[in-house]
mmCIF file of C-alpha atoms and ligand atoms in Angstrom:
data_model
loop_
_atom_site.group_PDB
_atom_site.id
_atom_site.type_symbol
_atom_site.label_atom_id
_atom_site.label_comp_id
_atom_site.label_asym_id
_atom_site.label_seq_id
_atom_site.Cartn_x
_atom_site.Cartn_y
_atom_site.Cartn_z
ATOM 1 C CA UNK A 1 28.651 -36.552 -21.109
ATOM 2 C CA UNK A 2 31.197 -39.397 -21.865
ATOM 3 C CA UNK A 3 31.528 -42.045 -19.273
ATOM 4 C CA UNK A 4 33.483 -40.410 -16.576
ATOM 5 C CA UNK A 5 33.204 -40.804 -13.122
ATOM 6 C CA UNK A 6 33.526 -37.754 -10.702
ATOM 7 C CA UNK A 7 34.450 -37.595 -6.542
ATOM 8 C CA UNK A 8 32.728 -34.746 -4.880
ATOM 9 C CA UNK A 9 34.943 -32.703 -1.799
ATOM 10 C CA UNK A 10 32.045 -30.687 0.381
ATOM 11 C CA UNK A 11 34.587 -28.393 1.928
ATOM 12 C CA UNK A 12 32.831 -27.965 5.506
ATOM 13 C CA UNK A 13 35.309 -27.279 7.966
ATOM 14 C CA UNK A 14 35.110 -22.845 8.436
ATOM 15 C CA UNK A 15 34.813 -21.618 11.402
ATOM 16 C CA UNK A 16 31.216 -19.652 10.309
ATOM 17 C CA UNK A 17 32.819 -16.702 12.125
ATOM 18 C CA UNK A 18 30.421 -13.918 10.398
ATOM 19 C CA UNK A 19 27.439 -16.069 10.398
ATOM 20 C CA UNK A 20 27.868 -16.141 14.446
ATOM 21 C CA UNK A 21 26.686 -19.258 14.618
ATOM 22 C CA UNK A 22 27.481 -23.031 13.411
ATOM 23 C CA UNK A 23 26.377 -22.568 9.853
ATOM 24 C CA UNK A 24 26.519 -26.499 9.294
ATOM 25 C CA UNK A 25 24.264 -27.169 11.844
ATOM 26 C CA UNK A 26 21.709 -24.455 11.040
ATOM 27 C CA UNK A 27 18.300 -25.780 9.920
ATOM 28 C CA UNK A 28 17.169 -24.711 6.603
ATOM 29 C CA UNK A 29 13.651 -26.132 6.084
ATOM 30 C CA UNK A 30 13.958 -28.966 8.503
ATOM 31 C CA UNK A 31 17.555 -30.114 7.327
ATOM 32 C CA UNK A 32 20.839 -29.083 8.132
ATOM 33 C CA UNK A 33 23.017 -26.476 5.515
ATOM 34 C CA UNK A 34 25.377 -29.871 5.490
ATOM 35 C CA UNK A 35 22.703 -31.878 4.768
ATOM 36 C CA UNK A 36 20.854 -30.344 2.050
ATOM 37 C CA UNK A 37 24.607 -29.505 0.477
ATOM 38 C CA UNK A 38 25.410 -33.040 0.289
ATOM 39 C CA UNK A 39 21.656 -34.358 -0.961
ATOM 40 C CA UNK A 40 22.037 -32.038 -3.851
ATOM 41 C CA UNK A 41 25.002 -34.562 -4.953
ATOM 42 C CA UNK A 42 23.245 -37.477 -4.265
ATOM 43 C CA UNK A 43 21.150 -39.450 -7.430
ATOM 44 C CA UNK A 44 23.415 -37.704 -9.819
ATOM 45 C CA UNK A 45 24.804 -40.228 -12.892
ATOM 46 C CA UNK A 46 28.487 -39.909 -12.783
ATOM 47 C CA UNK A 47 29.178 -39.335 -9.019
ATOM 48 C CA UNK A 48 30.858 -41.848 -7.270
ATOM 49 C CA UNK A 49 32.110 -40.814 -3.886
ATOM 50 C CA UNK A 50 31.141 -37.712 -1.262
ATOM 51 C CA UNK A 51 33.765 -36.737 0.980
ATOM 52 C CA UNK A 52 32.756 -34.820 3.337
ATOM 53 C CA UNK A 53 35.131 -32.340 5.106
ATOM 54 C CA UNK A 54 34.157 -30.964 8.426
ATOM 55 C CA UNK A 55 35.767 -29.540 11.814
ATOM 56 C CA UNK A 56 35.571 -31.831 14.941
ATOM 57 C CA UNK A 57 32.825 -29.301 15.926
ATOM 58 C CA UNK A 58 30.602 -31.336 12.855
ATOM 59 C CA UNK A 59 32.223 -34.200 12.799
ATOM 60 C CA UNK A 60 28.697 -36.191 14.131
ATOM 61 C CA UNK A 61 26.427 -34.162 11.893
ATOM 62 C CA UNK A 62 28.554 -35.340 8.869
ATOM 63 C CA UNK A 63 28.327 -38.888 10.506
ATOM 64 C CA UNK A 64 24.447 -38.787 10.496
ATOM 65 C CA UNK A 65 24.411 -37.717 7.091
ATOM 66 C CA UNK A 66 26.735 -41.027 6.254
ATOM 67 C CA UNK A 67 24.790 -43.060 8.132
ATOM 68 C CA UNK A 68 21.057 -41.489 6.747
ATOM 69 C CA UNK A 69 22.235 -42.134 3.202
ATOM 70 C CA UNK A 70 23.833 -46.055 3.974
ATOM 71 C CA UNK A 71 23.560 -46.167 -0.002
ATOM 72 C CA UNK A 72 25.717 -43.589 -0.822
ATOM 73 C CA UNK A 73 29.234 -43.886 -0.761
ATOM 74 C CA UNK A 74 29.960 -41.095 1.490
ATOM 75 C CA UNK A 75 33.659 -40.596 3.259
ATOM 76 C CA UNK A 76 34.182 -37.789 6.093
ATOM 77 C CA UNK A 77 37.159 -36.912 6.733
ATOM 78 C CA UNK A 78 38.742 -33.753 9.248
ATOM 79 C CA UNK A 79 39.654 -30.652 7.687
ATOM 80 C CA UNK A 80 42.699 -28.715 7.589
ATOM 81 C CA UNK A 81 43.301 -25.058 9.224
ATOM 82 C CA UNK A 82 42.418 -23.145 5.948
ATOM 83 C CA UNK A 83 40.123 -24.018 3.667
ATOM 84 C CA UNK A 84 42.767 -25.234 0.910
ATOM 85 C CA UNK A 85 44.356 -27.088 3.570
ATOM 86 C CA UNK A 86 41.108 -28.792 3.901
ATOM 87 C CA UNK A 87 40.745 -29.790 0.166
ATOM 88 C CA UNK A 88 44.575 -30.737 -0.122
ATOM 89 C CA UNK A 89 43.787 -33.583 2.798
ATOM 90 C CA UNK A 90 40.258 -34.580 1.380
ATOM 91 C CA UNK A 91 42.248 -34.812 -2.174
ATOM 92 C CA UNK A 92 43.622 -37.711 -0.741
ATOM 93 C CA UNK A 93 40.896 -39.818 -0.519
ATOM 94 C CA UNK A 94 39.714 -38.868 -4.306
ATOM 95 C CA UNK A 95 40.008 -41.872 -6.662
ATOM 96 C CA UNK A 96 37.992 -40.914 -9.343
ATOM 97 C CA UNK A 97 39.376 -39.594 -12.989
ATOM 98 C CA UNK A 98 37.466 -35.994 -12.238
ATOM 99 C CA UNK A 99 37.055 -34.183 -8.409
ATOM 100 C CA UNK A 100 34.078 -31.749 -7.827
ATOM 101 C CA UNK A 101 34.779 -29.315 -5.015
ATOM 102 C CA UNK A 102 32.022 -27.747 -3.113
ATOM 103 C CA UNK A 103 31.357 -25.088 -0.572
ATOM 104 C CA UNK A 104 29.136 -26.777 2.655
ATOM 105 C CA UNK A 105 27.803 -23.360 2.912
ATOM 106 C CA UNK A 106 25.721 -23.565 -0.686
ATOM 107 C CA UNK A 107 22.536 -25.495 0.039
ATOM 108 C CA UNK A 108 21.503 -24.208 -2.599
ATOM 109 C CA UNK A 109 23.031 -25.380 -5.723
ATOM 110 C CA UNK A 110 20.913 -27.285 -8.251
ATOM 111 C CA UNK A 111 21.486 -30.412 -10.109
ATOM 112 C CA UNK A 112 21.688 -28.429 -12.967
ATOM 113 C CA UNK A 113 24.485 -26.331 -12.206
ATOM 114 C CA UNK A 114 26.435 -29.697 -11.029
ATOM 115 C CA UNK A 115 25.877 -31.349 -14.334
ATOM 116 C CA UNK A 116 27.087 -28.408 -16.409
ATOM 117 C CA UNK A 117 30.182 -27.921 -14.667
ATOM 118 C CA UNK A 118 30.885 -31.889 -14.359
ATOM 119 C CA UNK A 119 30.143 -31.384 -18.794
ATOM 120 C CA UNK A 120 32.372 -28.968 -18.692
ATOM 121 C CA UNK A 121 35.202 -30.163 -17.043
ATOM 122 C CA UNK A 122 35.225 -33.345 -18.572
ATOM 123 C CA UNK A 123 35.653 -31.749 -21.800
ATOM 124 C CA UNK A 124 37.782 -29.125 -20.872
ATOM 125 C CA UNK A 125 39.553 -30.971 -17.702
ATOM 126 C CA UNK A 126 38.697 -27.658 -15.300
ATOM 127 C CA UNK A 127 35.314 -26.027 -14.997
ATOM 128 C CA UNK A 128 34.372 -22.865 -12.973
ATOM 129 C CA UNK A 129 30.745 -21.419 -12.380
ATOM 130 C CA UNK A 130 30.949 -17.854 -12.658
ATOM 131 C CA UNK A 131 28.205 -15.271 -12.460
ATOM 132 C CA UNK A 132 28.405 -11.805 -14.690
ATOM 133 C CA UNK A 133 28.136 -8.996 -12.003
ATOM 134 C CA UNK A 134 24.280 -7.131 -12.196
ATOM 135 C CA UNK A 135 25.771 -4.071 -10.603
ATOM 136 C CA UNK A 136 27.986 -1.529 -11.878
ATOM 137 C CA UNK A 137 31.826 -1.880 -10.876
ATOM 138 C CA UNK A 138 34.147 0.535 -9.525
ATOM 139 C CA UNK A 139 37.549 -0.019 -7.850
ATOM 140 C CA UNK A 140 38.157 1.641 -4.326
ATOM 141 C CA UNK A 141 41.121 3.317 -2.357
ATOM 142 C CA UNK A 142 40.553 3.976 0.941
ATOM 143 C CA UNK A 143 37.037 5.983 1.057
ATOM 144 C CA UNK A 144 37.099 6.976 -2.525
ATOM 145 C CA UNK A 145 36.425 5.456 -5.684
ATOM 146 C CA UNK A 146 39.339 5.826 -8.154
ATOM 147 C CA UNK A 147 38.758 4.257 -11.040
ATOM 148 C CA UNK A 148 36.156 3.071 -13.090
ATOM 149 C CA UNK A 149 36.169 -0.694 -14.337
ATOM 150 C CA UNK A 150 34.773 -2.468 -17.087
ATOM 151 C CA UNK A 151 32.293 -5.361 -15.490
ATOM 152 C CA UNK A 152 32.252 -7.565 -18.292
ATOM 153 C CA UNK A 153 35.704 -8.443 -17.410
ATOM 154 C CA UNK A 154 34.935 -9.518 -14.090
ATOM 155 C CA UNK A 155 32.888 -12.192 -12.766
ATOM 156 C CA UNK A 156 32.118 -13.749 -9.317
ATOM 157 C CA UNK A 157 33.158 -17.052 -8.905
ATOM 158 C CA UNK A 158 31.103 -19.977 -7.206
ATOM 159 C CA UNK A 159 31.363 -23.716 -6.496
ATOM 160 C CA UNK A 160 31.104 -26.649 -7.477
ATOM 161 C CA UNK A 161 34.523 -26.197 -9.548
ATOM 162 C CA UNK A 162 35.398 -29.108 -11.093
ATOM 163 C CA UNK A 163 38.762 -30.386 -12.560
ATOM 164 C CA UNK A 164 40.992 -33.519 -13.547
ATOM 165 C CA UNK A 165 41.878 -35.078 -10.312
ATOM 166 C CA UNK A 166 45.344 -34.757 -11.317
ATOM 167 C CA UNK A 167 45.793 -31.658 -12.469
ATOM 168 C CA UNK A 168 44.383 -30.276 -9.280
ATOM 169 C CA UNK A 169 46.514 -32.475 -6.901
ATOM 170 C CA UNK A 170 49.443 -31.802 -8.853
ATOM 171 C CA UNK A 171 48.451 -27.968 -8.379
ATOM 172 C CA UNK A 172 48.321 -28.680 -4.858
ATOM 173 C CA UNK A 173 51.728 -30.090 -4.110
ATOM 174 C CA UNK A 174 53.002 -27.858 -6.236
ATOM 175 C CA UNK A 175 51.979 -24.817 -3.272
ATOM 176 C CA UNK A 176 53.925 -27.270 -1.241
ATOM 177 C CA UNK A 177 56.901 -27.373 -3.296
ATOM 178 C CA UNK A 178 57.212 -23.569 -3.569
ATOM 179 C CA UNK A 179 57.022 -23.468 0.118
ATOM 180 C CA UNK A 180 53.779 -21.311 0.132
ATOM 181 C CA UNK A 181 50.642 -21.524 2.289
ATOM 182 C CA UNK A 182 47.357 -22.993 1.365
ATOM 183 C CA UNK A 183 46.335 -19.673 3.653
ATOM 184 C CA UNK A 184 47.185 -17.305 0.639
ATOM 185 C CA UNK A 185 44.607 -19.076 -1.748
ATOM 186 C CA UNK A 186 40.639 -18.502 -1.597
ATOM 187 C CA UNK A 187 39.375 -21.400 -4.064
ATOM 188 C CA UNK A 188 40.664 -24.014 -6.041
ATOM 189 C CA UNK A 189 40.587 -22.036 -9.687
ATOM 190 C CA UNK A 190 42.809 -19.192 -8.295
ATOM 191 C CA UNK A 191 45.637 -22.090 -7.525
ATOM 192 C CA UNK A 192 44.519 -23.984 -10.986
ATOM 193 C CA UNK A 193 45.415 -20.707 -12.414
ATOM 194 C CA UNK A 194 48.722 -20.103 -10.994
ATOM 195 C CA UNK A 195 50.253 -23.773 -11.397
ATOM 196 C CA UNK A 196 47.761 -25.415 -14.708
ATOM 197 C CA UNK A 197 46.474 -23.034 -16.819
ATOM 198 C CA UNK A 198 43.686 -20.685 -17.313
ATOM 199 C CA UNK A 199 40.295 -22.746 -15.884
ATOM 200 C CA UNK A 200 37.028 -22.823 -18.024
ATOM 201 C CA UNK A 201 34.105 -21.067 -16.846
ATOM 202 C CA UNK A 202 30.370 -21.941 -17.091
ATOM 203 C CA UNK A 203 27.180 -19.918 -16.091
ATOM 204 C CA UNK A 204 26.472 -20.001 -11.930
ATOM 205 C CA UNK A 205 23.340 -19.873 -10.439
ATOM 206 C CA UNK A 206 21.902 -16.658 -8.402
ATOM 207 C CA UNK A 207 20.435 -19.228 -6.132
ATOM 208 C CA UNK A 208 23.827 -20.822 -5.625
ATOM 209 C CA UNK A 209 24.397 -18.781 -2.154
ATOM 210 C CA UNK A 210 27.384 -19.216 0.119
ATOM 211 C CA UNK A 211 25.888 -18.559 3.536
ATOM 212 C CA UNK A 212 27.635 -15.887 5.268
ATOM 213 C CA UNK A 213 26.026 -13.395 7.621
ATOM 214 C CA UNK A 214 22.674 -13.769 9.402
ATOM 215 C CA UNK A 215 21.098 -11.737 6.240
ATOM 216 C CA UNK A 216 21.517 -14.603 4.064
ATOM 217 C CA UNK A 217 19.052 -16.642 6.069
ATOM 218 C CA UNK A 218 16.766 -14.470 7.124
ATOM 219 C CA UNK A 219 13.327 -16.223 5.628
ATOM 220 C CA UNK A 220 14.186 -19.436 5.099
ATOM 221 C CA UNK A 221 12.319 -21.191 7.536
ATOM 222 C CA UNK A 222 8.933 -18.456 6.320
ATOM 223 C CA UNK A 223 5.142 -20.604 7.190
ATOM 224 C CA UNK A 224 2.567 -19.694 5.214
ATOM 225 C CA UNK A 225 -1.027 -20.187 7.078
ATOM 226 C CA UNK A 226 -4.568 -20.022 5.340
ATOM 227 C CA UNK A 227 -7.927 -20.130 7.067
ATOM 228 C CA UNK A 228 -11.784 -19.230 6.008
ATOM 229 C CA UNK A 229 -14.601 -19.021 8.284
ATOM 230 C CA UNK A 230 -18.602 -18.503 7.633
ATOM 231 C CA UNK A 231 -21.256 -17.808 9.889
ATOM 232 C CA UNK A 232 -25.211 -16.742 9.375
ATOM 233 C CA UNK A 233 -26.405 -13.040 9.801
ATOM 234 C CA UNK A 234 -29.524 -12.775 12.623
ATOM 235 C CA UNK A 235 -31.274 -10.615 14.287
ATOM 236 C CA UNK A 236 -30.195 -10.410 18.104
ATOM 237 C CA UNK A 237 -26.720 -10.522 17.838
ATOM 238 C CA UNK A 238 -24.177 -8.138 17.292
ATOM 239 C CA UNK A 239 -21.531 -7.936 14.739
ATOM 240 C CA UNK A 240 -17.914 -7.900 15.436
ATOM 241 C CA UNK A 241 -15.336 -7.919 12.772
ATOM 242 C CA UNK A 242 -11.561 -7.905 13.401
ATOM 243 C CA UNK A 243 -12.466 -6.910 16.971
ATOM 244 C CA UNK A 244 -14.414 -4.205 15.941
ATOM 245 C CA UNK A 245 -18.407 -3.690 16.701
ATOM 246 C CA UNK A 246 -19.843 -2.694 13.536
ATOM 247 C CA UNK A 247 -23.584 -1.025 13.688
ATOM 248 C CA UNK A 248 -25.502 -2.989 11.693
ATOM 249 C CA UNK A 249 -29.506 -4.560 12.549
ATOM 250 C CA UNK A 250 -28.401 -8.372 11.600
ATOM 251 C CA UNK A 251 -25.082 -9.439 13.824
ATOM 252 C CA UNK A 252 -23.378 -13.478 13.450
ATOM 253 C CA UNK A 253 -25.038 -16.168 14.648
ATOM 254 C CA UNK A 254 -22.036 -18.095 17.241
ATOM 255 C CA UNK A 255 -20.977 -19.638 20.305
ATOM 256 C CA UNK A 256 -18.415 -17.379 20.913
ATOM 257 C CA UNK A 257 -18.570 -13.198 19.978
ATOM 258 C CA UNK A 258 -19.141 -14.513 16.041
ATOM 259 C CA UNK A 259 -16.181 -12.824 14.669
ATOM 260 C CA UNK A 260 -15.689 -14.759 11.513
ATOM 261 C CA UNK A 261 -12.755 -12.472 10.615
ATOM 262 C CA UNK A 262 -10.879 -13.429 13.598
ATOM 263 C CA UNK A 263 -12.097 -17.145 13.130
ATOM 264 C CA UNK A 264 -10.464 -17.372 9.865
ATOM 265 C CA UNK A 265 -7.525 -15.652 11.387
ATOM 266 C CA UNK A 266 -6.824 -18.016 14.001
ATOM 267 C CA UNK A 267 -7.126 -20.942 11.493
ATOM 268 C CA UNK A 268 -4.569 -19.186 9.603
ATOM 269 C CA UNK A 269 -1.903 -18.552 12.645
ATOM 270 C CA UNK A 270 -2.814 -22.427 13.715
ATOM 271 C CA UNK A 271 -2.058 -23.472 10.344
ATOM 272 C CA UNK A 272 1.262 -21.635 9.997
ATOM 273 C CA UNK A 273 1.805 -23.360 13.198
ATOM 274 C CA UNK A 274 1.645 -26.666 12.118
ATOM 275 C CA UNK A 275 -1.703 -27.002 14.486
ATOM 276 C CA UNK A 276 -5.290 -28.278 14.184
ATOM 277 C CA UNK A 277 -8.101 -26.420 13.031
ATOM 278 C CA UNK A 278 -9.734 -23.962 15.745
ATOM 279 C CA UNK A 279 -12.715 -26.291 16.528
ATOM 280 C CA UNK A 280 -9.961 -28.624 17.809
ATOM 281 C CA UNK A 281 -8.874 -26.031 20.140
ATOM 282 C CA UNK A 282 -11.673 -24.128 21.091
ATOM 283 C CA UNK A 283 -14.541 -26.512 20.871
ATOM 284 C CA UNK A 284 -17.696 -24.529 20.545
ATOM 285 C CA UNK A 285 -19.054 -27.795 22.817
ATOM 286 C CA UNK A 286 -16.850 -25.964 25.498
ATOM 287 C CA UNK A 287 -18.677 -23.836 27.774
ATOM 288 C CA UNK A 288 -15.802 -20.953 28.601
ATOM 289 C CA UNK A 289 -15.958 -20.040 25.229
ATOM 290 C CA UNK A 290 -19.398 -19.038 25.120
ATOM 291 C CA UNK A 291 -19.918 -15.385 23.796
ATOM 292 C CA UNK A 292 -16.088 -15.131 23.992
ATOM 293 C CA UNK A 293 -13.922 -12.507 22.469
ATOM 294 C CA UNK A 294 -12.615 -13.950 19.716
ATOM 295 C CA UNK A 295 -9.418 -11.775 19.844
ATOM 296 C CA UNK A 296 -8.392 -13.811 23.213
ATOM 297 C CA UNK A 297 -9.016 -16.857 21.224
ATOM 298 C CA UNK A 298 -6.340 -15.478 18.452
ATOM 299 C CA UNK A 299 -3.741 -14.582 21.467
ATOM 300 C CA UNK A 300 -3.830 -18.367 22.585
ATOM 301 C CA UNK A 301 -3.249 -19.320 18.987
ATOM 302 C CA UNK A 302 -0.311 -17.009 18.651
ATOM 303 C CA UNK A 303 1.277 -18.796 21.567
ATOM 304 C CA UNK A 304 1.505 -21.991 19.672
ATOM 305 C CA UNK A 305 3.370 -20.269 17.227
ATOM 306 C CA UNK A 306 5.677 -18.468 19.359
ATOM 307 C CA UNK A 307 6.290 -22.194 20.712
ATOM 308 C CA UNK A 308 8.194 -22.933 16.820
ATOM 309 C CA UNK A 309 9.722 -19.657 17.235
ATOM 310 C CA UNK A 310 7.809 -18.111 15.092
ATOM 311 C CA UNK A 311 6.147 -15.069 14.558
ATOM 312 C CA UNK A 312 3.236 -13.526 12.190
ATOM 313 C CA UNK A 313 5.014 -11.005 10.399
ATOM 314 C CA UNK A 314 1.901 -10.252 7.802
ATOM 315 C CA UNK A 315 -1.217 -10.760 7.581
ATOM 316 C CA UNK A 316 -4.153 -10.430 4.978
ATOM 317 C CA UNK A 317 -7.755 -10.771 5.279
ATOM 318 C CA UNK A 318 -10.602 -10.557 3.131
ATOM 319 C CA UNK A 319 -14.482 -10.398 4.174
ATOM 320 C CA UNK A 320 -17.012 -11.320 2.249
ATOM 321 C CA UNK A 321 -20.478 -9.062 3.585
ATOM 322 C CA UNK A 322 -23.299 -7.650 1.382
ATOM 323 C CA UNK A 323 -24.201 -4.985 4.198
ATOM 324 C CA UNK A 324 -22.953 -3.023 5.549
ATOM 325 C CA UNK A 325 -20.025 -1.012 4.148
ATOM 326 C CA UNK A 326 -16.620 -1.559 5.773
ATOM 327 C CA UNK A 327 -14.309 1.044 3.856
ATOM 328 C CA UNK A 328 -14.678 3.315 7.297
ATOM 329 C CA UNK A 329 -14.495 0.789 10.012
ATOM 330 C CA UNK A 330 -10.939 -0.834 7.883
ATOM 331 C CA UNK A 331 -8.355 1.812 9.356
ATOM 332 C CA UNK A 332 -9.143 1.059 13.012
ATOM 333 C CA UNK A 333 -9.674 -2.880 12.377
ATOM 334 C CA UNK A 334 -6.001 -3.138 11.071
ATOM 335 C CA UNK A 335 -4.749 -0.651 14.230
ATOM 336 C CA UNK A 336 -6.707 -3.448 16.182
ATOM 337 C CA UNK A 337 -5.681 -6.328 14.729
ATOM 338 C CA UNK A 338 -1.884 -4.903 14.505
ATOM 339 C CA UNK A 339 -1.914 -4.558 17.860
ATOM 340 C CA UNK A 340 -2.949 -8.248 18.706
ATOM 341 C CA UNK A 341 -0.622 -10.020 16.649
ATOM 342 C CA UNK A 342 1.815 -7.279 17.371
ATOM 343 C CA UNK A 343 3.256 -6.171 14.380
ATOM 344 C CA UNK A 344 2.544 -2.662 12.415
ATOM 345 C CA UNK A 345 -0.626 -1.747 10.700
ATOM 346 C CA UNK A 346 0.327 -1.571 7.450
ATOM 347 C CA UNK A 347 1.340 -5.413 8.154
ATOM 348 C CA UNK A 348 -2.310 -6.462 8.193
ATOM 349 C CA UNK A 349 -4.396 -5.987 4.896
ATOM 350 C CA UNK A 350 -8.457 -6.093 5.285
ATOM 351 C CA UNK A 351 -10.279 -6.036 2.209
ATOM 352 C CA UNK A 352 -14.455 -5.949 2.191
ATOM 353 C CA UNK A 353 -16.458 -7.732 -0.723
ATOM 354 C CA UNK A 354 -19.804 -8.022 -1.542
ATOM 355 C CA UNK A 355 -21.489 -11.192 -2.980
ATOM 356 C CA UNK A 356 -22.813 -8.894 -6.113
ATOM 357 C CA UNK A 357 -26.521 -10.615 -4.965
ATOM 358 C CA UNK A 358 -25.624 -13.834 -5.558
ATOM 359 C CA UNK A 359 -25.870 -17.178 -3.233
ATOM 360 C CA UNK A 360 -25.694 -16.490 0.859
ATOM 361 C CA UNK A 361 -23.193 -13.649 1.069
ATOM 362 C CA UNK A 362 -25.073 -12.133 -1.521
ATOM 363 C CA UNK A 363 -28.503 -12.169 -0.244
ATOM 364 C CA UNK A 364 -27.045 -10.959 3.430
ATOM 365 C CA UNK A 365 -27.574 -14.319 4.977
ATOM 366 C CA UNK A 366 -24.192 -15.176 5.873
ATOM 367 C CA UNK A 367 -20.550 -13.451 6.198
ATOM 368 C CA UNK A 368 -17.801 -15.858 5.373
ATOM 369 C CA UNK A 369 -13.813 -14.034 5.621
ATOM 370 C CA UNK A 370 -10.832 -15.382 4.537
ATOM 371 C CA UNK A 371 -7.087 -14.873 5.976
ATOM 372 C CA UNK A 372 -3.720 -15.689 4.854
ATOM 373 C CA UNK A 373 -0.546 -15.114 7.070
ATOM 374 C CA UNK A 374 3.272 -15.144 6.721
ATOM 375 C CA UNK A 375 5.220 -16.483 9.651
ATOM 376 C CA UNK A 376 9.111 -16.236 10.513
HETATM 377 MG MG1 LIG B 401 -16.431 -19.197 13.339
#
């Protein structure tokens, strides 16, 4: 790219009024939307200054942002009524030869996406990211479709958009001059178009999101948890496996009911949790939990979860036994299991596998299980 330099406008200042809540402030992963909008500008060659435009309401996250990246030259400044009302006033404090401008509700968008529309629009002085639609297109009166369109003459259109700072502030005043209202525009290409000339496009991103409605971050803040437990096969002791007593002559040798399903379970929920190992909880030094059910143990462990807010929403376990068979003790384990952590059956997956004769597992001296759960 030839030696330009580019100002970036994070437009920030909607009112979030389908997302129900202050989209800015949500916390994606530990970060604010705003946040992780603005960090995907920063460390990229050619930027020079963020402005960030927000609503009084986010006028201190924006701050903290500023202040956590002292480096950066980062301006905020108070938005406007409409969203082109807030561009037209951060347009003011752009200095650069080229402006980027960039929805606060697309944490998503990658460096590479910004560097091909800043190419772009430094070569062709206006540069939109537009994606091709997947779907079939079909235009809509009322209830009824009425007409059928060709899609590859429509795209949707994204942000960052990026233009000649002058082009797009003359574009601006010019809504002015005709006596119109910002409120009549939805982005910055549909007013290039109108007062400029027909904007480039370049490829968008699927990834490139604009946070809406509750749907669009449903998962984002997903845990992943993994745990494995062991423990030797004896005579004198019964086995229990995902809360269920299995007949079999050798049973696991333990401080507490043995269940090494549940064992690797609760390491698993602790570790989607953000918590310690189970020893760390329930020390096995600890009288109470002597001969314990283990399933009480994996309730307590669910609470620290519940504590984040979060939830075990699947769950996956495998066992590793020579003897006995499991394949008809499986359907009642999950139903068991389900029912302790609360979600459907068909959420928990038990698998049984032998150790074909080989090592511990294999010679029935030990059953060892592993587990693996989502949290939301
Ligand atoms: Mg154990």
């Amino acid at each position: 790219m030839k030696d330009v330099k580019f100002d970036v406008i994070i437009a920030a200042a909607g009112k979030s009024e389908r997302m129900g809540v202050n989209k800015m402030a949500l916390t994606i992963s530990h970060q604010t939307t705003l946040e992780r909008t603005v960090e995907a500008f920063i460390g990229i060659e050619n930027i020079d200054k963020i402005i960030i435009a927000v609503s009084d309401e986010n006028i201190n996250v924006a701050k903290d942002i500023a202040s956590r990246n002292k480096n950066e030259n980062i301006v905020v400044t108070k938005g406007g009524k409409s969203r082109e009302e807030t561009v037209y006033l951060a347009l003011k404090e752009v200095t650069s030869e080229y402006v980027l401008i960039h929805d606060g509700a697309r944490p998503f968008v990658s460096k590479k996406l910004i560097k091909d529309v800043m190419e772009c629009a430094s070569i062709d002085g206006s540069s939109i990211p537009v994606l091709r639609p997947d779907d079939s297109m079909r235009r809509v009166d009322g209830d009824k479709i009425t007409r059928t369109v060709n899609r590859d003459k429509y795209c949707l259109v994204q942000t960052p958009q990026g233009f000649l700072t002058e082009s797009i502030k003359m574009a601006f005043n010019s809504i002015l001059n005709d006596k119109k209202s910002f409120a009549d525009y939805t982005d910055e290409s549909e007013i290039y178009l109108e007062y400029i000339r027909e904007p480039s496009v370049v490829l968008g991103d699927k990834r490139n999101i604009k946070l809406t409605d509750p749907t669009d971050i449903a998962g984002l803040n997903t845990k992943v948890g993994s745990g494995y437990d062991i423990h030797a096969l004896v005579t004198g002791r019964s086995l229990v496996i995902c809360g269920v007593q299995v007949d079999y002559h050798l049973g696991s040798l333990a401080h507490s009911d043995g269940d090494v399903a549940i064992h690797a379970l609760i390491d698993a929920v602790l570790s989607a949790a953000g918590e310690l190992d189970i020893g760390s909880h329930f020390p096995d030094s600890d009288p109470k939990y002597a001969g314990i059910d283990s399933t009480i143990m994996l309730t307590e462990a669910l609470e620290k979860l519940k504590e984040k807010n979060l939830k075990v929403t699947h769950a996956s376990i495998v066992v590793l036994l020579e003897k006995p068979k499991l394949a008809d003790y499986i359907p009642i384990m999950r139903v068991k299991l389900g029912n302790v952590l609360k979600i459907p059956s068909s959420d928990v997956t038990i698998s049984a596998k032998t150790g074909e004769g080989l090592g511990e597992i294999g010679e029935g001296k030990a059953i060892a299980a592993y587990a693996m759960v989502i949290a939301n």
